[in-house]
RNA sequence: GAGGUUGUAGCUCAGUCGGUUAGAGCGUCGGUUUGUGGUUCCGAAGGUCGGGGGUUCGAGACCCCUCAUCCUCCCCA
């Protein structure tokens, strides 16, 4: 016999969990719809070429590849096979992979359908993604993302609206969050001001860790990554500036840096007259790993709960360019549904009635009563009541226990008396109150 | 990719220095004499101690390998 198991980093979702997850999906979806976004779904697998090279070196390593069907070794590169060069070999034995996020498949879709879409094209997408990461707290190998993106406009209106979407969705879930915003152009401006434009990526990964390792740690990391001391001094000074306005003089010689500041200013200005319920904060250390971001970038974290970011996103000026259609600027954000789930669970923020599935259960004493119950159930359902019949007549104790365990709020008892009077005896499981009525009235009272 | 943690009943875990027939709580099932559950009482079922190898008169415990798990780093949602 074999002990059943599921792959590392994956989970089953029981009835309760699916219901809670749907609550998150429904909440964000209704906000997306309110802002005019349309639904889209794409396949779980993409051609590997679509995925590789979009997420940076680290991202490529975390792609799940799908082994070719049939005799895959026939097409394998013999040299790579002999020399055990996995990277090279993979390219010849796997031509498909599981999607790593929803943004890149979206860009692929837009390019393939550009003739029929009207721009700006706004879509939302709620689907699982897969990453071959090492699982740990708040990190899974299969997890759901809820993405909203708009492509085909570089208007900063959308940056502002995405902030509002984050704000409203989390407010609706009663989850206090901090929305952090930065701009990749600002980060580039820092690199230019420090005279290390060629070490841009090294710099961003180092300063991204500021809140984790402190200024000392950042200094050390920059040093290890070969950034000269003079440049480190400039970076440190910038990290200490309180707001983005005061970066202006420092960026005097960085056209890109100034452009980034201008963009941030515009977003804040648009939002200035529409109050947010959550905190929006400029954070110069926010970097974001995905290499396709070019403008504003966002990240959301829960205020009262220890968890990595529960959402992130940003502006990508030319993601469709790699698919042969340049000049389509896009911006979007993602909600990490599984982490949001963990946070809501940890803070006990799921609504209470979420586990209620069926309104009433019919219990019966004997075979005639059971058959009568079956008829009553049909009538109740016709009246729009969700109802369940206990599968066999008999002892009430058993039937009541089942109803209690399932969290069914009402139980109707059916025996000779009820059949004679053509009524149901209904018990409110919470209060213990009991009343009798005919089927029509019962349906009315439960509605 | 690197480091560590933990694997004993369906679940959460005890199990002393290596010593007889491996325990508890919760859950499950049955009963408490047949029209009322979430409370009490009684009873029962349920274990290849993750798997394989080794040391020993003797291994759940010690050693090696392996698989799984959770956590940390890297990176990320």
Coordinates of C-alpha atoms (C1' of nucleotides) in Angstrom, one line a residue:
Chain A
X1 CA 0.0 0.0 0.0
X2 CA 1.1 3.5 -0.7
X3 CA 0.8 6.4 1.6
X4 CA -1.0 9.2 -0.3
X5 CA 0.7 12.6 -0.4
X6 CA 0.7 15.8 -2.4
X7 CA 3.8 17.6 -3.8
X8 CA 5.8 19.9 -1.6
X9 CA 4.5 23.4 -1.3
X10 CA 1.0 22.5 -2.6
X11 CA -2.2 22.2 -0.6
X12 CA -5.7 20.8 -0.7
X13 CA -8.5 23.2 -0.1
X14 CA -11.4 21.8 1.9
X15 CA -14.9 23.3 1.8
X16 CA -14.2 25.8 4.5
X17 CA -11.0 27.0 2.9
X18 CA -12.6 27.3 -0.6
X19 CA -15.3 29.4 0.9
X20 CA -12.9 31.7 2.6
X21 CA -10.7 31.9 -0.5
X22 CA -13.8 32.8 -2.5
X23 CA -14.6 35.5 -0.1
X24 CA -11.2 37.1 -1.0
X25 CA -11.7 36.6 -4.7
X26 CA -15.3 38.0 -4.6
X27 CA -14.1 41.1 -2.6
X28 CA -11.3 42.0 -5.0
X29 CA -13.3 41.1 -8.1
X30 CA -16.1 43.4 -7.2
X31 CA -13.6 46.3 -6.8
X32 CA -11.9 45.4 -10.1
X33 CA -15.3 45.5 -11.9
X34 CA -16.1 48.8 -10.3
X35 CA -13.0 50.3 -11.9
X36 CA -14.0 48.9 -15.3
X37 CA -11.7 45.9 -15.6
X38 CA -12.7 42.8 -17.6
X39 CA -12.1 39.2 -16.9
X40 CA -9.4 37.1 -18.6
X41 CA -8.1 33.6 -18.2
X42 CA -5.0 32.0 -19.8
X43 CA -3.7 28.5 -19.8
X44 CA -1.7 27.0 -16.9
X45 CA 1.1 26.3 -19.2
X46 CA 2.9 28.6 -21.7
X47 CA 5.6 28.0 -24.2
X48 CA 8.8 28.2 -22.3
X49 CA 10.1 30.9 -24.6
X50 CA 7.2 33.1 -23.5
X51 CA 8.3 32.9 -19.9
X52 CA 12.1 32.8 -19.9
X53 CA 14.0 36.1 -19.6
X54 CA 11.1 38.1 -18.1
X55 CA 11.7 37.7 -14.4
X56 CA 15.4 38.1 -14.1
X57 CA 18.0 35.4 -13.5
X58 CA 16.5 34.2 -10.2
X59 CA 13.0 34.0 -11.8
X60 CA 14.2 31.8 -14.6
X61 CA 15.6 29.3 -12.1
X62 CA 12.2 29.1 -10.4
X63 CA 10.2 28.2 -13.5
X64 CA 8.5 24.8 -13.5
X65 CA 9.3 23.1 -16.8
X66 CA 7.2 20.5 -18.4
X67 CA 9.0 17.5 -19.8
X68 CA 8.2 16.9 -23.5
X69 CA 5.8 14.1 -24.2
X70 CA 6.8 10.9 -25.9
X71 CA 10.4 9.9 -26.4
X72 CA 11.9 13.2 -25.2
X73 CA 15.5 12.0 -25.3
X74 CA 15.4 11.7 -29.1
X75 CA 15.4 15.5 -29.3
X76 CA 17.9 16.0 -26.5
X77 CA 21.1 17.8 -27.2
X78 CA 23.7 14.9 -27.0
X79 CA 26.5 17.2 -26.0
X80 CA 24.5 18.7 -23.1
X81 CA 23.4 15.3 -22.1
X82 CA 26.9 13.9 -22.0
X83 CA 28.4 16.9 -20.2
X84 CA 25.4 17.0 -17.7
X85 CA 24.7 20.6 -18.7
X86 CA 21.2 20.8 -17.2
X87 CA 20.5 24.3 -18.5
X88 CA 21.3 23.5 -22.0
X89 CA 19.6 20.1 -21.9
X90 CA 16.4 21.5 -20.5
X91 CA 15.9 23.7 -23.5
X92 CA 15.9 20.6 -25.7
X93 CA 13.7 18.3 -23.6
X94 CA 11.1 20.8 -22.3
X95 CA 9.4 23.3 -24.5
X96 CA 6.6 24.3 -22.1
X97 CA 6.4 25.6 -18.6
X98 CA 3.9 26.5 -15.9
X99 CA 3.1 30.2 -15.7
X100 CA 5.1 32.1 -13.1
X101 CA 2.8 35.1 -12.9
X102 CA -0.2 36.5 -14.7
X103 CA 1.4 39.6 -16.2
X104 CA 3.6 38.0 -18.8
X105 CA 0.8 35.7 -20.1
X106 CA -1.4 38.8 -20.3
X107 CA 1.2 40.7 -22.4
X108 CA 1.4 37.6 -24.6
X109 CA -2.4 37.6 -25.0
X110 CA -2.5 41.3 -25.8
X111 CA 0.1 40.9 -28.6
X112 CA -1.7 37.9 -30.1
X113 CA -5.1 39.7 -30.0
X114 CA -4.0 43.3 -30.6
X115 CA -6.1 43.5 -33.8
X116 CA -9.4 42.9 -31.9
X117 CA -8.7 44.7 -28.6
X118 CA -9.4 48.4 -28.0
X119 CA -6.9 50.2 -26.0
X120 CA -6.3 50.9 -23.2
X121 CA -7.2 47.3 -22.5
X122 CA -8.1 46.7 -18.8
X123 CA -8.3 43.2 -17.5
X124 CA -8.4 41.3 -14.3
X125 CA -7.3 37.7 -13.9
X126 CA -7.6 35.4 -10.9
X127 CA -5.7 32.2 -11.4
X128 CA -3.0 30.0 -9.8
X129 CA 0.7 30.5 -10.6
X130 CA 3.6 28.1 -9.9
X131 CA 7.1 28.8 -8.7
X132 CA 9.7 26.2 -7.9
X133 CA 10.7 28.0 -4.7
X134 CA 11.6 26.5 -1.4
X135 CA 8.3 26.5 0.6
X136 CA 8.2 28.3 3.9
X137 CA 5.9 30.5 5.9
X138 CA 3.6 32.3 3.5
X139 CA 5.3 30.8 0.6
X140 CA 3.9 28.1 -1.6
X141 CA 4.8 26.4 -4.9
X142 CA 1.2 26.8 -6.1
X143 CA -0.6 30.0 -5.2
X144 CA -3.3 32.3 -6.5
X145 CA -2.8 35.8 -7.7
X146 CA -5.5 38.3 -8.4
X147 CA -4.1 40.7 -11.1
X148 CA -5.4 43.9 -12.5
X149 CA -3.5 45.4 -15.4
X150 CA -4.1 48.0 -18.0
X151 CA -2.1 48.1 -21.2
X152 CA -1.9 50.6 -24.0
X153 CA -1.7 53.9 -22.0
X154 CA 1.0 55.6 -20.1
X155 CA -1.4 57.9 -18.2
X156 CA -0.6 58.1 -14.6
X157 CA -4.3 58.1 -13.9
X158 CA -3.9 54.3 -13.7
X159 CA -1.2 54.4 -11.1
X160 CA -3.5 56.5 -9.0
X161 CA -6.5 54.2 -9.6
X162 CA -4.5 51.1 -8.8
X163 CA -3.6 52.7 -5.4
X164 CA -7.3 53.2 -4.9
X165 CA -8.1 49.6 -5.8
X166 CA -5.6 48.4 -3.3
X167 CA -7.1 50.8 -0.7
X168 CA -10.7 49.8 -1.3
X169 CA -10.2 46.1 -1.5
X170 CA -8.3 45.9 1.7
X171 CA -10.6 48.3 3.4
X172 CA -13.5 46.0 2.4
X173 CA -11.7 43.1 3.9
X174 CA -11.2 45.2 7.1
X175 CA -7.5 44.6 6.8
X176 CA -5.3 47.6 7.6
X177 CA -2.4 47.8 5.2
X178 CA 0.5 50.1 4.2
X179 CA 0.8 50.7 0.4
X180 CA 4.3 51.5 -0.4
X181 CA 5.2 53.3 -3.7
X182 CA 8.5 54.1 -5.4
X183 CA 9.7 54.5 -9.0
X184 CA 12.3 52.6 -10.8
X185 CA 13.4 55.8 -12.5
X186 CA 14.1 57.2 -9.0
X187 CA 16.2 54.2 -8.3
X188 CA 18.1 54.7 -11.5
X189 CA 18.5 58.4 -10.5
X190 CA 20.2 57.2 -7.3
X191 CA 22.6 55.1 -9.3
X192 CA 23.4 57.9 -11.6
X193 CA 23.8 60.4 -8.8
X194 CA 26.2 57.9 -7.2
X195 CA 28.0 57.4 -10.5
X196 CA 27.3 53.7 -10.6
X197 CA 24.6 53.5 -13.3
X198 CA 26.3 50.3 -14.5
X199 CA 25.7 48.6 -11.2
X200 CA 22.0 49.5 -11.0
X201 CA 20.7 46.0 -10.1
X202 CA 23.4 45.4 -7.5
X203 CA 22.4 48.6 -5.9
X204 CA 18.7 48.0 -5.8
X205 CA 18.9 44.6 -4.3
X206 CA 21.2 46.0 -1.6
X207 CA 19.1 49.0 -0.6
X208 CA 15.9 46.9 -0.8
X209 CA 17.1 45.2 2.4
X210 CA 17.4 48.4 4.4
X211 CA 14.4 47.7 6.8
X212 CA 15.7 44.2 7.3
X213 CA 19.5 44.6 7.9
X214 CA 19.7 48.3 8.7
X215 CA 22.1 50.9 7.2
X216 CA 25.1 49.0 8.3
X217 CA 24.0 45.9 6.5
X218 CA 23.3 47.8 3.4
X219 CA 26.7 49.4 3.5
X220 CA 28.3 46.0 3.8
X221 CA 26.2 44.5 1.0
X222 CA 27.1 47.3 -1.3
X223 CA 30.7 46.9 -0.4
X224 CA 30.6 43.2 -1.1
X225 CA 28.9 43.9 -4.5
X226 CA 31.8 46.1 -5.5
X227 CA 30.3 49.5 -5.1
X228 CA 33.0 52.1 -4.3
X229 CA 32.9 53.9 -1.0
X230 CA 32.3 57.4 -2.6
X231 CA 29.1 56.0 -4.2
X232 CA 28.0 54.4 -1.0
X233 CA 28.3 57.7 0.8
X234 CA 26.0 59.3 -1.8
X235 CA 23.5 56.4 -1.5
X236 CA 23.4 56.7 2.3
X237 CA 22.7 60.4 2.1
X238 CA 19.8 59.7 -0.3
X239 CA 18.4 56.9 1.9
X240 CA 18.1 59.5 4.8
X241 CA 16.1 62.0 2.8
X242 CA 12.6 62.2 4.3
X243 CA 10.5 62.6 1.1
X244 CA 10.9 62.5 -2.6
X245 CA 10.6 66.3 -3.1
X246 CA 14.0 66.8 -1.3
X247 CA 15.6 64.4 -3.8
X248 CA 15.3 67.0 -6.6
X249 CA 18.5 68.9 -6.0
X250 CA 20.4 65.6 -5.7
X251 CA 19.1 64.4 -9.1
X252 CA 20.0 67.7 -10.8
X253 CA 22.2 65.8 -13.3
X254 CA 19.9 62.8 -13.7
X255 CA 17.2 63.3 -16.2
X256 CA 15.7 59.9 -15.5
X257 CA 15.7 60.5 -11.7
X258 CA 13.9 63.8 -12.1
X259 CA 11.3 62.1 -14.4
X260 CA 10.7 59.5 -11.8
X261 CA 10.1 62.2 -9.1
X262 CA 7.7 64.0 -11.5
X263 CA 5.7 60.8 -11.9
X264 CA 5.4 60.2 -8.2
X265 CA 4.4 63.8 -7.7
X266 CA 1.6 63.5 -10.3
X267 CA 0.2 60.3 -8.7
X268 CA 0.2 61.9 -5.2
X269 CA -1.4 65.1 -6.7
X270 CA -4.2 63.1 -8.3
X271 CA -4.9 61.3 -5.1
X272 CA -4.7 64.4 -2.9
X273 CA -8.4 65.2 -3.1
X274 CA -9.6 61.6 -2.7
X275 CA -8.8 60.4 0.8
X276 CA -7.6 56.8 1.2
X277 CA -8.5 54.6 4.1
X278 CA -5.1 53.1 4.3
X279 CA -1.7 54.6 4.4
X280 CA 0.2 55.4 1.2
X281 CA 3.9 55.8 1.7
X282 CA 6.8 56.7 -0.5
X283 CA 9.6 54.3 0.2
X284 CA 12.9 54.9 -1.6
X285 CA 14.2 51.5 -0.7
X286 CA 11.3 49.6 -2.5
X287 CA 13.0 47.9 -5.5
X288 CA 11.0 44.8 -6.6
X289 CA 12.8 42.0 -8.3
X290 CA 10.9 41.4 -11.5
X291 CA 13.1 42.9 -14.1
X292 CA 10.3 44.2 -16.4
X293 CA 9.3 47.2 -14.2
X294 CA 10.3 50.6 -15.5
X295 CA 8.2 53.3 -13.7
X296 CA 6.1 53.4 -10.5
X297 CA 6.3 50.3 -8.4
X298 CA 4.0 49.2 -5.5
X299 CA 4.1 46.9 -2.7
X300 CA 1.5 46.2 0.1
X301 CA 2.0 44.7 3.5
X302 CA -0.3 44.1 6.4
X303 CA -0.1 46.5 9.2
X304 CA -0.6 44.3 12.2
X305 CA 0.7 41.0 11.1
X306 CA 4.1 39.6 10.3
X307 CA 4.1 38.4 6.7
X308 CA 6.0 39.3 3.6
X309 CA 4.3 41.5 1.0
X310 CA 0.7 40.6 0.2
X311 CA 0.6 42.5 -3.0
X312 CA 2.9 44.2 -5.5
X313 CA 3.1 45.5 -9.0
X314 CA 4.2 48.4 -11.1
X315 CA 4.6 50.1 -14.5
X316 CA 6.2 48.2 -17.3
X317 CA 6.8 50.5 -20.3
X318 CA 7.4 47.8 -22.9
X319 CA 6.6 44.3 -21.9
X320 CA 5.0 43.6 -25.3
X321 CA 8.2 44.7 -27.0
X322 CA 9.8 41.3 -26.5
X323 CA 6.8 39.8 -28.4
X324 CA 7.4 42.1 -31.3
X325 CA 4.9 44.8 -30.6
X326 CA 6.7 47.8 -29.0
X327 CA 5.2 50.9 -27.6
X328 CA 2.4 49.4 -25.5
X329 CA 2.9 50.7 -21.9
X330 CA 1.3 48.7 -19.2
X331 CA 0.8 49.0 -15.4
X332 CA -0.8 46.6 -13.0
X333 CA -0.8 45.2 -9.5
X334 CA -1.3 41.8 -8.0
X335 CA -3.0 40.6 -4.8
X336 CA -1.4 37.6 -3.2
X337 CA -4.5 35.7 -2.3
X338 CA -2.9 33.0 -0.2
X339 CA -0.9 35.3 1.9
X340 CA -4.0 37.5 2.4
X341 CA -5.8 34.3 3.4
X342 CA -3.2 33.6 6.0
X343 CA -3.3 37.1 7.4
X344 CA -7.1 37.2 7.5
X345 CA -7.0 33.9 9.3
X346 CA -4.3 35.0 11.7
X347 CA -6.2 38.2 12.6
X348 CA -9.5 36.4 12.7
X349 CA -11.0 38.8 10.1
X350 CA -13.1 36.4 8.0
X351 CA -16.8 37.1 8.3
X352 CA -18.6 34.8 10.8
X353 CA -21.3 33.4 8.6
X354 CA -18.9 32.2 6.0
X355 CA -19.1 28.6 6.8
X356 CA -22.9 28.4 6.6
X357 CA -23.8 26.4 3.5
X358 CA -27.3 24.9 3.9
X359 CA -30.1 26.6 5.6
X360 CA -32.2 23.7 6.9
X361 CA -32.0 20.0 7.3
X362 CA -35.0 17.7 7.4
X363 CA -35.0 14.9 9.9
X364 CA -37.6 12.1 9.8
X365 CA -38.7 9.3 12.1
X366 CA -39.8 6.5 9.7
X367 CA -40.1 5.6 6.1
X368 CA -43.4 7.4 5.4
X369 CA -42.0 10.6 7.1
X370 CA -38.8 10.2 5.1
X371 CA -40.8 10.2 1.8
X372 CA -42.8 13.2 3.0
X373 CA -39.6 15.0 3.9
X374 CA -38.3 14.3 0.4
X375 CA -41.4 16.1 -1.1
X376 CA -41.0 19.0 1.4
X377 CA -37.4 19.4 0.3
X378 CA -38.4 19.6 -3.3
X379 CA -41.0 22.3 -2.5
X380 CA -38.6 24.3 -0.3
X381 CA -35.9 24.3 -3.0
X382 CA -38.5 25.5 -5.5
X383 CA -39.1 28.4 -3.1
X384 CA -35.3 29.1 -3.2
X385 CA -34.3 27.6 0.1
X386 CA -31.1 25.5 0.3
X387 CA -32.1 22.3 2.0
X388 CA -30.7 18.9 2.8
X389 CA -32.6 15.7 3.7
X390 CA -30.9 13.4 6.2
X391 CA -30.3 10.2 4.2
X392 CA -32.2 7.8 6.4
X393 CA -35.1 8.0 9.0
X394 CA -34.5 7.0 12.6
X395 CA -33.0 8.3 15.8
X396 CA -33.1 12.0 16.1
X397 CA -30.0 12.2 18.1
X398 CA -27.8 11.1 15.2
X399 CA -29.6 13.5 12.8
X400 CA -29.2 16.4 15.2
X401 CA -25.6 15.7 15.7
X402 CA -24.9 15.7 12.0
X403 CA -26.7 19.0 11.6
X404 CA -24.7 20.6 14.4
X405 CA -21.4 19.4 13.0
X406 CA -22.3 20.8 9.6
X407 CA -23.3 24.1 11.1
X408 CA -26.8 23.9 9.6
X409 CA -28.8 26.6 11.4
X410 CA -32.3 25.0 11.2
X411 CA -33.6 21.4 11.6
X412 CA -37.1 20.4 10.7
X413 CA -38.5 17.3 12.5
X414 CA -41.0 15.2 10.5
X415 CA -43.1 12.5 12.0
X416 CA -46.8 11.4 12.2
X417 CA -47.9 14.7 13.7
X418 CA -46.4 16.8 11.0
X419 CA -47.7 14.6 8.3
X420 CA -51.2 14.8 9.7
X421 CA -51.2 18.6 10.1
X422 CA -49.1 19.1 6.9
X423 CA -46.6 21.2 8.7
X424 CA -42.9 21.1 9.7
X425 CA -41.6 21.5 13.2
X426 CA -38.6 23.7 12.8
X427 CA -35.9 24.1 15.5
X428 CA -33.6 27.1 15.5
X429 CA -30.3 25.4 16.4
X430 CA -28.7 28.4 17.9
X431 CA -31.5 29.7 20.2
X432 CA -33.2 26.3 20.7
X433 CA -36.6 27.9 19.8
X434 CA -39.1 25.7 18.0
X435 CA -42.1 26.5 15.9
X436 CA -44.5 24.8 13.4
X437 CA -45.6 26.0 10.0
X438 CA -46.5 24.7 6.6
X439 CA -43.8 24.5 3.9
X440 CA -44.7 27.9 2.3
X441 CA -44.4 29.7 5.5
X442 CA -41.2 28.0 6.4
X443 CA -39.7 29.1 3.1
X444 CA -40.8 32.7 3.9
X445 CA -39.4 32.7 7.4
X446 CA -36.0 31.3 6.3
X447 CA -35.6 33.6 3.3
Chain B
rG1 C1' 21.0 26.7 -4.4
rA2 C1' 22.9 26.9 1.5
rG3 C1' 21.8 25.9 6.7
rG4 C1' 18.7 24.0 10.5
rU5 C1' 13.9 21.6 12.8
rU6 C1' 10.6 17.7 13.3
rG7 C1' 8.5 12.7 11.7
rU8 C1' 4.9 7.9 17.3
rA9 C1' -3.3 6.5 16.5
rG10 C1' -7.6 10.5 12.0
rC11 C1' -5.5 15.3 14.9
rU12 C1' -2.2 17.5 18.9
rC13 C1' 1.5 15.3 21.5
rA14 C1' 4.0 12.1 26.0
rG15 C1' 7.3 7.9 25.9
rU16 C1' 13.0 8.7 31.6
rC17 C1' 19.5 5.5 31.1
rG18 C1' 18.4 1.1 25.2
rG19 C1' 14.6 -3.4 28.7
rU20 C1' 8.1 -7.1 29.3
rU21 C1' 2.1 -6.4 25.8
rA22 C1' 3.9 1.7 23.0
rG23 C1' 0.3 5.8 26.2
rA24 C1' -2.9 10.5 27.0
rG25 C1' -6.2 14.3 25.3
rC26 C1' -9.3 15.5 21.3
rG27 C1' -11.9 13.3 17.3
rU28 C1' -14.5 8.7 15.3
rC29 C1' -18.0 4.7 16.1
rG30 C1' -21.6 2.2 19.5
rG31 C1' -24.6 2.4 24.0
rU32 C1' -27.1 5.4 28.0
rU33 C1' -34.4 1.2 26.6
rU34 C1' -36.9 3.9 20.8
rG35 C1' -39.9 12.8 19.3
rU36 C1' -34.6 16.6 20.0
rG37 C1' -27.8 18.0 18.8
rG38 C1' -23.4 21.0 20.5
rU39 C1' -23.3 18.9 28.4
rU40 C1' -22.5 14.1 31.5
rC41 C1' -21.7 8.7 32.0
rC42 C1' -20.1 3.7 29.9
rG43 C1' -17.7 1.0 26.1
rA44 C1' -15.1 0.0 21.4
rA45 C1' -12.3 0.5 17.1
rG46 C1' -7.8 2.6 15.6
rG47 C1' -0.2 2.1 15.4
rU48 C1' 4.9 -1.9 10.1
rC49 C1' 6.8 4.2 15.9
rG50 C1' 8.0 8.0 7.9
rG51 C1' 11.0 4.1 4.9
rG52 C1' 15.7 1.1 4.4
rG53 C1' 20.1 -0.6 6.5
rG54 C1' 23.4 -1.1 10.9
rU55 C1' 25.1 -1.6 16.3
rU56 C1' 23.1 -4.8 20.4
rC57 C1' 21.0 -10.5 24.0
rG58 C1' 17.3 -6.5 23.2
rA59 C1' 16.0 -0.3 19.2
rG60 C1' 10.3 4.1 19.1
rA61 C1' 15.0 5.7 21.5
rC62 C1' 21.9 5.0 19.3
rC63 C1' 24.6 5.3 14.1
rC64 C1' 24.4 5.7 8.5
rC65 C1' 21.4 6.4 4.2
rU66 C1' 16.7 8.0 2.2
rC67 C1' 12.0 10.4 1.9
rA68 C1' 8.7 13.9 3.9
rU69 C1' 7.9 18.4 6.8
rC70 C1' 8.4 23.1 8.8
rC71 C1' 11.7 27.2 9.6
rU72 C1' 15.9 30.7 8.1
rC73 C1' 18.9 32.8 4.1
rC74 C1' 18.7 33.9 -1.2
rC75 C1' 14.5 35.6 -3.8
rC76 C1' 9.4 36.6 -3.7
rA77 C1' 3.0 36.8 -3.3

